[in-house]
Coordinates of C-alpha atoms in Angstrom, one line a residue:
M70 CA 13.8 -92.4 -86.8
F71 CA 14.1 -91.1 -90.4
I72 CA 13.9 -87.3 -90.9
C73 CA 15.5 -85.3 -93.7
L74 CA 17.8 -82.8 -92.1
A75 CA 19.9 -79.9 -93.8
G76 CA 22.6 -82.5 -94.7
C77 CA 20.5 -84.5 -97.0
K78 CA 21.4 -84.3 -100.7
G79 CA 19.5 -82.4 -103.3
D80 CA 17.6 -79.1 -103.6
S81 CA 14.8 -78.8 -101.0
A82 CA 13.0 -76.4 -103.3
T83 CA 12.2 -79.2 -105.7
P84 CA 9.6 -81.9 -105.5
D85 CA 12.2 -84.5 -106.6
Y86 CA 14.1 -83.8 -103.3
W87 CA 11.1 -84.6 -101.2
E88 CA 9.9 -87.5 -103.3
A89 CA 13.3 -89.2 -103.0
N90 CA 13.3 -88.8 -99.2
L91 CA 9.7 -90.1 -99.0
Q92 CA 10.7 -93.2 -100.9
Q93 CA 13.5 -93.9 -98.3
A94 CA 11.2 -93.3 -95.4
R95 CA 9.8 -96.8 -94.5
R96 CA 7.7 -96.1 -91.4
A97 CA 4.5 -94.2 -91.9
E98 CA 5.2 -91.9 -89.0
D99 CA 8.4 -90.8 -90.7
R100 CA 6.6 -90.1 -93.9
V101 CA 4.2 -88.0 -92.0
R102 CA 6.9 -86.0 -90.3
L103 CA 8.6 -85.5 -93.7
I104 CA 5.5 -84.3 -95.3
E105 CA 4.8 -81.8 -92.5
A106 CA 8.5 -80.6 -92.7
M107 CA 7.8 -80.1 -96.4
R108 CA 4.7 -78.1 -95.7
K109 CA 6.5 -75.9 -93.1
S110 CA 9.5 -75.3 -95.5
G111 CA 7.5 -72.7 -97.4
K112 CA 8.8 -74.0 -100.6
V113 CA 5.8 -76.1 -101.7
N114 CA 4.2 -74.7 -104.9
E115 CA 2.2 -75.9 -107.9
T116 CA 5.1 -77.7 -109.4
F117 CA 4.8 -80.2 -106.5
L118 CA 1.3 -81.2 -107.5
P119 CA 2.1 -84.1 -109.8
M120 CA 4.4 -85.7 -107.2
L121 CA 1.8 -85.2 -104.4
H122 CA -0.9 -86.7 -106.5
E123 CA 1.2 -89.7 -107.3
Q124 CA 2.1 -90.2 -103.6
L125 CA -1.5 -90.0 -102.7
A126 CA -2.5 -92.6 -105.2
S127 CA 0.2 -95.0 -104.1
E128 CA 0.0 -94.5 -100.4
R129 CA -1.7 -97.1 -98.3
K130 CA -1.3 -95.7 -94.8
P131 CA -4.3 -93.5 -93.9
E132 CA -2.3 -91.2 -91.7
V133 CA 0.2 -90.4 -94.5
K134 CA -2.8 -89.8 -96.8
A135 CA -4.2 -87.3 -94.3
A136 CA -0.8 -85.4 -94.3
L137 CA -0.8 -85.4 -98.1
A138 CA -4.4 -84.1 -98.2
R139 CA -3.4 -81.2 -95.9
T140 CA -0.6 -80.3 -98.1
L141 CA -3.0 -80.3 -101.2
E142 CA -5.4 -78.2 -99.2
D143 CA -2.6 -75.6 -98.7
L144 CA -2.2 -75.4 -102.5
H145 CA -6.0 -75.7 -103.1
H146 CA -5.5 -76.4 -106.9
V147 CA -8.4 -77.7 -108.9
S148 CA -6.1 -80.4 -110.4
S149 CA -6.2 -82.1 -106.9
V150 CA -9.9 -82.7 -107.1
E151 CA -9.8 -86.1 -108.9
P152 CA -6.9 -87.5 -106.9
L153 CA -8.6 -86.6 -103.6
K154 CA -11.9 -88.0 -104.8
A155 CA -10.1 -91.3 -105.8
A156 CA -8.4 -91.6 -102.4
L157 CA -11.6 -91.4 -100.4
D158 CA -12.6 -94.6 -98.6
P159 CA -16.4 -94.4 -97.9
A160 CA -16.3 -97.7 -96.2
A161 CA -13.5 -96.7 -93.8
A162 CA -13.9 -98.5 -90.4
D163 CA -10.9 -97.6 -88.4
M164 CA -10.2 -94.2 -86.9
S165 CA -7.1 -93.4 -88.9
S166 CA -9.0 -94.0 -92.2
Q167 CA -11.9 -92.0 -91.0
L168 CA -9.6 -89.1 -90.1
A169 CA -7.9 -89.4 -93.5
N170 CA -11.4 -89.1 -95.1
K171 CA -12.1 -86.1 -93.1
A172 CA -8.8 -84.5 -94.2
M173 CA -9.6 -85.1 -97.9
V174 CA -13.1 -83.8 -97.6
T175 CA -11.7 -80.6 -95.9
A176 CA -9.2 -80.2 -98.8
L177 CA -12.0 -80.6 -101.4
G178 CA -14.0 -78.0 -99.5
T179 CA -11.1 -75.6 -99.6
I180 CA -10.6 -76.1 -103.3
G181 CA -14.4 -75.5 -103.8
D182 CA -14.7 -77.2 -107.2
A183 CA -18.2 -78.5 -108.0
R184 CA -16.7 -81.6 -109.5
A185 CA -16.2 -82.9 -105.9
V186 CA -19.9 -82.8 -105.0
P187 CA -20.8 -86.3 -106.4
A188 CA -18.1 -87.8 -104.2
L189 CA -19.1 -85.9 -101.1
V190 CA -22.9 -86.5 -101.2
P191 CA -22.6 -90.3 -100.4
L192 CA -20.5 -89.4 -97.3
L193 CA -23.6 -87.9 -95.7
R194 CA -24.5 -91.5 -95.0
S195 CA -21.1 -92.4 -93.6
K196 CA -21.0 -94.3 -90.3
D197 CA -18.2 -92.0 -89.3
N198 CA -19.5 -88.8 -87.8
Y199 CA -16.2 -86.9 -88.2
T200 CA -16.3 -87.4 -92.0
R201 CA -20.1 -86.9 -92.1
I202 CA -20.1 -83.6 -90.3
E203 CA -17.2 -82.3 -92.5
A204 CA -19.1 -83.4 -95.6
I205 CA -22.2 -81.5 -94.4
R206 CA -20.2 -78.4 -93.8
V207 CA -18.4 -78.5 -97.1
L208 CA -21.5 -79.2 -99.2
G209 CA -23.2 -76.3 -97.4
T210 CA -20.3 -73.9 -98.0
M211 CA -20.2 -75.0 -101.7
R212 CA -23.9 -74.4 -101.9
A213 CA -24.3 -77.8 -103.5
K214 CA -27.9 -78.1 -104.8
E215 CA -27.3 -81.8 -105.5
A216 CA -27.0 -82.4 -101.8
V217 CA -30.3 -80.8 -100.8
D218 CA -32.4 -84.0 -100.9
S219 CA -30.0 -85.9 -98.7
L220 CA -29.6 -82.9 -96.3
I221 CA -33.3 -82.6 -96.0
A222 CA -33.6 -86.3 -95.0
L223 CA -30.7 -85.9 -92.6
A224 CA -32.2 -82.8 -90.9
A225 CA -35.3 -84.7 -90.1
D226 CA -33.7 -88.0 -89.3
D227 CA -34.6 -89.1 -85.7
S228 CA -32.1 -91.9 -85.8
V229 CA -29.1 -89.7 -85.8
E230 CA -27.6 -87.5 -83.1
P231 CA -29.3 -84.1 -82.9
F232 CA -25.9 -82.4 -83.6
L233 CA -26.1 -83.9 -87.1
N234 CA -29.6 -82.7 -87.5
K235 CA -28.5 -79.2 -86.6
K236 CA -25.5 -79.3 -89.0
A237 CA -27.7 -80.5 -91.9
I238 CA -30.2 -77.6 -91.2
E239 CA -27.3 -75.1 -91.2
A240 CA -26.1 -76.5 -94.5
L241 CA -29.6 -76.1 -96.0
G242 CA -29.6 -72.5 -95.0
H243 CA -26.3 -71.9 -96.7
I244 CA -27.5 -73.6 -99.9
G245 CA -30.7 -71.6 -99.9
D246 CA -32.9 -74.0 -101.9
A247 CA -36.6 -73.4 -101.7
K248 CA -37.2 -77.2 -101.5
A249 CA -35.9 -77.2 -97.9
A250 CA -38.5 -74.7 -96.6
P251 CA -41.3 -77.2 -95.5
T252 CA -38.8 -79.2 -93.5
L253 CA -37.2 -76.2 -92.0
I254 CA -40.6 -74.9 -90.9
R255 CA -41.4 -78.2 -89.2
M256 CA -38.0 -78.2 -87.4
L257 CA -38.8 -74.8 -85.9
T258 CA -40.9 -76.6 -83.3
K259 CA -39.1 -80.0 -83.2
E260 CA -37.5 -81.1 -80.0
R261 CA -35.5 -84.3 -79.4
K262 CA -33.3 -85.6 -76.7
G263 CA -33.9 -82.3 -74.9
K264 CA -32.6 -80.3 -77.9
S265 CA -34.4 -77.7 -79.8
F266 CA -33.7 -76.9 -83.5
Y267 CA -35.4 -73.5 -83.5
V268 CA -32.2 -71.3 -83.7
E269 CA -30.7 -73.2 -86.6
S270 CA -34.1 -73.5 -88.4
S271 CA -35.2 -69.9 -88.0
F272 CA -31.7 -68.7 -89.3
A273 CA -31.8 -71.1 -92.2
L274 CA -35.2 -69.9 -93.2
F275 CA -34.0 -66.3 -93.0
Q276 CA -31.1 -67.3 -95.4
L277 CA -33.7 -68.7 -97.8
G278 CA -35.4 -65.4 -98.1
Q279 CA -38.3 -65.1 -100.4
P280 CA -38.9 -68.9 -100.7
A281 CA -39.1 -69.1 -96.9
A282 CA -41.6 -66.3 -96.8
D283 CA -43.7 -67.9 -99.4
A284 CA -43.9 -71.1 -97.2
L285 CA -44.3 -69.2 -93.9
L286 CA -47.3 -67.1 -94.8
P287 CA -49.7 -70.1 -94.9
A288 CA -48.2 -71.3 -91.6
L289 CA -48.7 -67.8 -90.1
E290 CA -52.4 -67.9 -91.0
G291 CA -53.0 -71.5 -90.1
R292 CA -53.8 -72.5 -93.7
D293 CA -51.1 -75.1 -94.4
P294 CA -53.0 -78.5 -94.1
E295 CA -49.9 -80.6 -94.5
L296 CA -48.1 -78.7 -91.7
L297 CA -51.1 -78.9 -89.4
D298 CA -51.5 -82.6 -90.1
W299 CA -47.8 -83.1 -89.2
A300 CA -48.1 -81.0 -86.1
K301 CA -51.1 -83.2 -85.0
K302 CA -49.2 -86.5 -85.5
N303 CA -46.2 -85.2 -83.7
G304 CA -47.9 -83.6 -80.7
V305 CA -47.1 -80.0 -81.7
N306 CA -49.6 -77.3 -80.7
P307 CA -50.7 -75.7 -83.9
A308 CA -50.5 -72.3 -82.3
S309 CA -46.7 -72.7 -82.3
Y310 CA -46.5 -72.0 -86.1
P311 CA -48.1 -68.5 -86.1
M312 CA -45.8 -67.7 -83.3
K313 CA -42.6 -69.0 -84.9
A314 CA -43.6 -67.8 -88.4
A315 CA -44.2 -64.3 -87.1
T316 CA -40.7 -64.1 -85.9
V317 CA -39.1 -65.1 -89.1
L318 CA -41.3 -63.1 -91.3
G319 CA -40.6 -60.1 -89.2
D320 CA -36.9 -60.6 -89.6
L321 CA -37.5 -60.9 -93.4
R322 CA -39.4 -57.6 -93.5
E323 CA -42.1 -59.5 -95.4
K324 CA -44.8 -56.9 -96.3
R325 CA -47.3 -59.6 -97.3
A326 CA -47.3 -60.6 -93.5
V327 CA -48.4 -57.3 -92.3
E328 CA -52.2 -57.8 -92.4
P329 CA -52.1 -61.3 -90.9
L330 CA -49.7 -60.0 -88.1
L331 CA -52.1 -57.3 -87.3
K332 CA -54.9 -59.9 -87.0
L333 CA -52.7 -62.0 -84.7
L334 CA -52.7 -59.1 -82.2
A335 CA -56.3 -60.2 -81.4
F336 CA -55.3 -63.9 -81.5
Q337 CA -57.7 -66.0 -79.3
H338 CA -56.8 -69.3 -77.5
P339 CA -58.3 -71.1 -74.5
E340 CA -54.9 -71.1 -72.8
A341 CA -54.0 -67.6 -71.8
Q342 CA -50.3 -68.2 -71.9
I343 CA -50.4 -69.4 -75.6
Q344 CA -52.7 -66.5 -76.5
A345 CA -50.2 -64.1 -75.0
L346 CA -47.2 -65.6 -76.6
V347 CA -48.7 -65.4 -80.1
R348 CA -49.7 -61.9 -79.7
M349 CA -46.3 -60.9 -78.2
Q350 CA -44.4 -62.4 -81.2
A351 CA -46.8 -60.6 -83.6
A352 CA -46.1 -57.4 -81.7
D353 CA -42.4 -58.0 -81.9
A354 CA -42.4 -58.6 -85.7
L355 CA -44.6 -55.5 -86.3
G356 CA -42.3 -53.3 -84.2
R357 CA -39.2 -54.6 -86.0
M358 CA -40.9 -53.9 -89.4
R359 CA -42.0 -50.5 -88.1
V360 CA -45.7 -51.0 -89.2
T361 CA -47.3 -47.8 -87.9
E362 CA -50.9 -49.4 -88.4
A363 CA -50.0 -51.5 -85.3
I364 CA -49.8 -48.5 -83.0
K365 CA -53.6 -48.3 -82.3
P366 CA -54.1 -52.0 -81.4
L367 CA -50.8 -52.2 -79.4
S368 CA -51.9 -49.1 -77.5
A369 CA -55.0 -51.0 -76.4
L370 CA -52.9 -54.0 -75.4
V371 CA -50.6 -52.2 -73.0
A372 CA -53.5 -52.3 -70.5
E373 CA -52.2 -55.8 -69.9
T374 CA -50.8 -55.8 -66.3
D375 CA -48.5 -58.9 -66.7
T376 CA -45.1 -57.3 -66.7
T377 CA -43.6 -59.7 -69.4
V378 CA -46.5 -59.3 -71.7
R379 CA -46.8 -55.5 -71.2
D380 CA -43.1 -55.2 -71.9
A381 CA -43.4 -56.8 -75.2
Y382 CA -46.1 -54.4 -76.4
V383 CA -44.3 -51.4 -75.0
R384 CA -41.1 -52.4 -76.8
A385 CA -43.0 -52.7 -80.0
L386 CA -44.5 -49.3 -79.5
V387 CA -41.1 -47.8 -78.7
R388 CA -39.6 -49.2 -82.0
L389 CA -42.5 -47.8 -84.0
G390 CA -41.9 -44.3 -82.6
G391 CA -44.1 -41.2 -82.5
R392 CA -46.4 -39.8 -79.8
D393 CA -49.7 -41.6 -80.7
A394 CA -49.1 -44.3 -78.0
L395 CA -48.5 -41.8 -75.2
P396 CA -52.1 -41.5 -73.8
A397 CA -52.3 -45.3 -73.4
L398 CA -48.9 -45.5 -71.8
E399 CA -49.9 -42.8 -69.4
K400 CA -52.9 -44.9 -68.3
A401 CA -50.8 -48.0 -68.1
A402 CA -48.2 -46.2 -65.9
A403 CA -50.9 -46.0 -63.1
T404 CA -52.1 -49.6 -63.3
G405 CA -50.6 -53.0 -62.3
D406 CA -47.8 -53.7 -59.9
W407 CA -44.6 -51.6 -59.7
Y408 CA -42.8 -53.6 -62.3
S409 CA -45.5 -53.3 -64.9
R410 CA -45.9 -49.6 -64.0
E411 CA -42.2 -49.0 -64.6
V412 CA -42.4 -50.8 -68.0
A413 CA -45.0 -48.2 -69.0
V414 CA -42.9 -45.3 -67.7
K415 CA -39.9 -46.5 -69.6
G416 CA -42.1 -46.5 -72.7
L417 CA -43.3 -43.0 -72.0
V418 CA -39.7 -41.6 -71.7
M419 CA -38.5 -43.4 -74.9
L420 CA -41.3 -41.7 -76.9
G421 CA -42.0 -38.4 -75.1
D422 CA -40.3 -35.0 -74.7
A423 CA -40.6 -32.1 -72.3
R424 CA -44.3 -32.1 -72.6
E425 CA -44.4 -35.2 -70.5
Q426 CA -42.3 -33.8 -67.6
P427 CA -45.4 -32.8 -65.6
L428 CA -46.8 -36.3 -66.0
L429 CA -43.6 -38.0 -64.7
Q430 CA -43.6 -35.6 -61.8
K431 CA -47.2 -36.5 -61.0
L432 CA -46.4 -40.2 -61.3
A433 CA -43.4 -39.9 -59.0
A434 CA -45.5 -38.0 -56.4
S435 CA -48.2 -40.6 -56.4
E436 CA -45.8 -43.6 -56.4
P437 CA -45.3 -43.8 -52.5
A438 CA -49.1 -44.2 -52.1
R439 CA -49.2 -46.8 -54.9
T440 CA -46.3 -48.7 -53.3
A441 CA -48.1 -48.7 -50.0
A442 CA -51.2 -50.2 -51.6
D443 CA -49.0 -52.9 -53.3
C444 CA -47.4 -53.7 -49.9
K445 CA -50.8 -54.0 -48.3
A446 CA -52.1 -56.3 -51.0
T447 CA -49.1 -58.5 -51.5
G448 CA -46.4 -58.0 -48.9
E449 CA -43.8 -58.1 -51.5
E450 CA -40.0 -57.9 -50.9
G451 CA -38.9 -54.6 -49.3
C452 CA -42.3 -53.9 -47.7
D453 CA -40.7 -54.0 -44.2
D454 CA -40.0 -50.3 -44.8
V455 CA -42.8 -49.1 -47.0
A456 CA -41.8 -45.4 -46.9
A457 CA -38.2 -46.2 -48.1
L458 CA -39.4 -48.3 -50.8
G459 CA -42.0 -45.8 -52.1
K460 CA -39.3 -43.0 -52.0
K461 CA -36.8 -45.2 -53.9
R462 CA -39.4 -46.0 -56.6
A463 CA -40.4 -42.3 -56.9
E464 CA -36.7 -41.5 -57.4
T465 CA -36.5 -44.1 -60.1
I466 CA -39.3 -42.6 -62.0
T467 CA -37.6 -39.1 -61.8
Q468 CA -34.4 -40.6 -63.1
H469 CA -36.2 -42.0 -66.1
A470 CA -37.4 -38.5 -66.9
A471 CA -33.9 -37.4 -67.9
L472 CA -34.7 -38.8 -71.4
L473 CA -37.5 -36.4 -72.0
E474 CA -35.1 -33.4 -72.2
A475 CA -33.1 -35.2 -74.9
G476 CA -36.4 -35.9 -76.8
Q477 CA -37.2 -32.2 -76.7
S478 CA -33.8 -31.1 -77.9
C479 CA -33.2 -33.7 -80.6
A480 CA -36.7 -34.3 -82.1
G481 CA -36.1 -35.7 -85.5
N482 CA -32.5 -34.5 -85.6
A483 CA -30.1 -37.5 -86.2
S484 CA -27.1 -35.4 -85.8
C485 CA -28.2 -34.2 -82.3
W486 CA -28.9 -37.8 -81.2
A487 CA -25.5 -38.9 -82.5
Q488 CA -23.8 -36.2 -80.5
R489 CA -25.8 -37.2 -77.4
M490 CA -24.3 -40.7 -77.5
D491 CA -20.9 -39.7 -76.0
K492 CA -20.9 -40.6 -72.3
A493 CA -24.7 -41.4 -72.5
S494 CA -26.6 -43.6 -70.1
K495 CA -27.9 -46.9 -71.4
P496 CA -31.5 -45.8 -71.9
L497 CA -30.3 -42.7 -73.7
L498 CA -28.1 -44.8 -76.0
E499 CA -31.0 -47.1 -76.7
R500 CA -33.4 -44.2 -77.6
A501 CA -30.7 -42.5 -79.7
A502 CA -30.1 -45.7 -81.8
L503 CA -33.7 -46.1 -82.5
E504 CA -34.3 -42.4 -83.2
I505 CA -31.4 -42.3 -85.7
G506 CA -32.5 -45.5 -87.3
R507 CA -36.0 -44.1 -87.8
T508 CA -34.8 -41.0 -89.5
G509 CA -33.4 -43.0 -92.5
S510 CA -30.4 -40.7 -92.5
A511 CA -27.7 -43.0 -93.9
E512 CA -25.0 -40.5 -93.2
H513 CA -25.2 -41.4 -89.6
M514 CA -24.6 -45.1 -90.3
P515 CA -21.0 -44.9 -88.7
A516 CA -22.6 -43.6 -85.4
L517 CA -24.6 -46.8 -85.2
T518 CA -22.2 -49.4 -86.5
S519 CA -19.4 -48.2 -84.2
R520 CA -21.6 -49.2 -81.2
L521 CA -22.6 -52.7 -82.4
G522 CA -20.3 -54.1 -79.8
E523 CA -22.2 -52.7 -76.8
R524 CA -22.3 -55.2 -74.1
D525 CA -25.7 -54.3 -72.7
T526 CA -28.0 -56.5 -74.8
D527 CA -31.0 -54.1 -74.9
V528 CA -28.6 -51.3 -76.1
R529 CA -26.9 -53.6 -78.7
L530 CA -30.3 -54.7 -80.1
A531 CA -31.3 -51.0 -80.5
F532 CA -28.1 -50.4 -82.5
I533 CA -28.7 -53.5 -84.6
L534 CA -32.3 -52.5 -85.3
G535 CA -31.5 -48.9 -86.1
T536 CA -28.7 -50.0 -88.5
G537 CA -31.1 -52.3 -90.2
W538 CA -33.7 -49.6 -90.7
L539 CA -31.1 -47.4 -92.3
L540 CA -30.2 -50.3 -94.6
D541 CA -33.9 -50.7 -95.5
G542 CA -34.1 -47.3 -96.9
S543 CA -30.7 -46.9 -98.7
Q544 CA -28.8 -49.2 -101.1
D545 CA -26.0 -46.7 -100.8
A546 CA -25.8 -47.5 -97.0
V547 CA -25.8 -51.2 -97.7
K548 CA -22.9 -50.8 -100.0
K549 CA -21.0 -48.6 -97.6
L550 CA -21.6 -50.8 -94.7
K551 CA -20.6 -53.9 -96.6
E552 CA -17.3 -52.3 -97.7
T553 CA -16.4 -51.0 -94.2
A554 CA -18.0 -53.3 -91.6
L555 CA -18.1 -56.9 -92.9
P556 CA -14.7 -58.1 -91.6
S557 CA -15.2 -56.5 -88.2
L558 CA -18.8 -58.0 -87.8
R559 CA -17.5 -61.5 -88.7
K560 CA -14.6 -61.1 -86.3
Q561 CA -17.0 -59.9 -83.5
L562 CA -19.4 -62.9 -83.9
L563 CA -16.5 -65.3 -83.9
D564 CA -14.9 -63.7 -80.8
E565 CA -18.2 -63.8 -78.9
Q566 CA -19.1 -67.4 -79.6
G567 CA -20.0 -69.0 -76.4
V568 CA -20.6 -65.8 -74.5
T569 CA -24.0 -66.8 -72.9
Q570 CA -25.3 -63.3 -72.3
L571 CA -24.9 -62.4 -76.0
V572 CA -26.3 -65.5 -77.6
T573 CA -29.8 -64.2 -78.2
V574 CA -28.9 -60.6 -79.3
N575 CA -26.2 -62.0 -81.6
E576 CA -28.8 -63.9 -83.5
D577 CA -30.0 -60.4 -84.7
L578 CA -26.4 -59.5 -85.4
R579 CA -26.0 -62.7 -87.5
R580 CA -29.0 -61.7 -89.6
L581 CA -27.6 -58.2 -90.1
L582 CA -24.4 -59.7 -91.3
A583 CA -26.3 -62.2 -93.6
R584 CA -28.2 -59.3 -95.1
L585 CA -24.9 -57.6 -96.0
E586 CA -23.3 -60.8 -97.4
S587 CA -26.3 -61.7 -99.5
T588 CA -26.5 -58.2 -101.1

């Protein structure tokens, strides 16, 4: 086996030393080992580039080409663009040649020079998925406008694996070309081989920003004839688009969507489930955007006794803040089953103060009788001891009332809420985060950003929303957060990849990070 050891002649700090030894190495595996030893030597610098370019041009073995490409990637010099482009083999059929292509694409991506784009776009049609996926990633990272048409076609291509569709969608989001919006909107509802493209498409639309909002508004209001025709041909319920569009427009804080979203709170559909889902998504968007005009219609909707549906409306009201919804929540706290009643109680204590203490006491006192009535009607779990169950639920209501004292003491005072967060319960943390966010007091930004790693998903979302609201009102806050938190947020998202319980809430964290990166 050939390998250049310390006894070899010449100065290992020069390219001539390594070139001479490469010429002596007859086997491909020996040349690969030699190139890797050169990389690890710490002596490779820009003076090596001419030699490396010559070696790449003359080399025939793909595994050696790959090793040379990795070395050129380390140096990431623009002079390597043309040699790497020339060494690409779009027709590669064997695994070694395909891996060499992938290594060269990666190197071109690290260099990041736009002159590489014309050579990378054809690789989107490669039969080799390794190279294809890397080309998608690199073109997205480089924000290559020239690749948009090919990526749009790939994103919607039913003949490829769904993973490729997803990667193409992600690349279109990075590039941010308005041309991609119609395809991304269609992919919000697309499913194939049991795979949904909603997560990738909604985030890509968020990255597009204004062009996405322009395209989503007609979808929200059901006045995009081409989209409706496509939905009909593809068996997609047209009500899906107001629902999906509401979510993305809410994330984008699109003010033009406010009136249509308010109308969707009264959305009508023959299927009760679809009707509820559209209304719930509109409520969520309005809550995130803090549209106070939504308080009145949402207050009427909390009479809904389905726990999941009521919860969506109560959450929206809690995010909006204020006391206007309290009368409706008081009525709701006495209707429905225990779970829907508790949802209303949680809303009461997230918005109320000491004035609601008598009401909570009254609700706690009447809960045993309500529990007994529930048990008589449904025989639900725990009804074998009705008295114990009623007592337990009454105690739960009393425990919720602890938030009311904080509401009284800290009304409108961000400093007070920030101080309360030390050793706070999860509900108190959630309320404090929302209260601070609604004050618009950017000086308390660190109090929120320091808790973005909370493991409880409801609490984490509250801190994300509160932080976002502070950013809405202060460019200075955006600048400060960008300077102090970007690296830690990137690391957090990277470290938490694959943590199932955090997947959904971290979509909101990704959007917060994207806002900072794009500012």
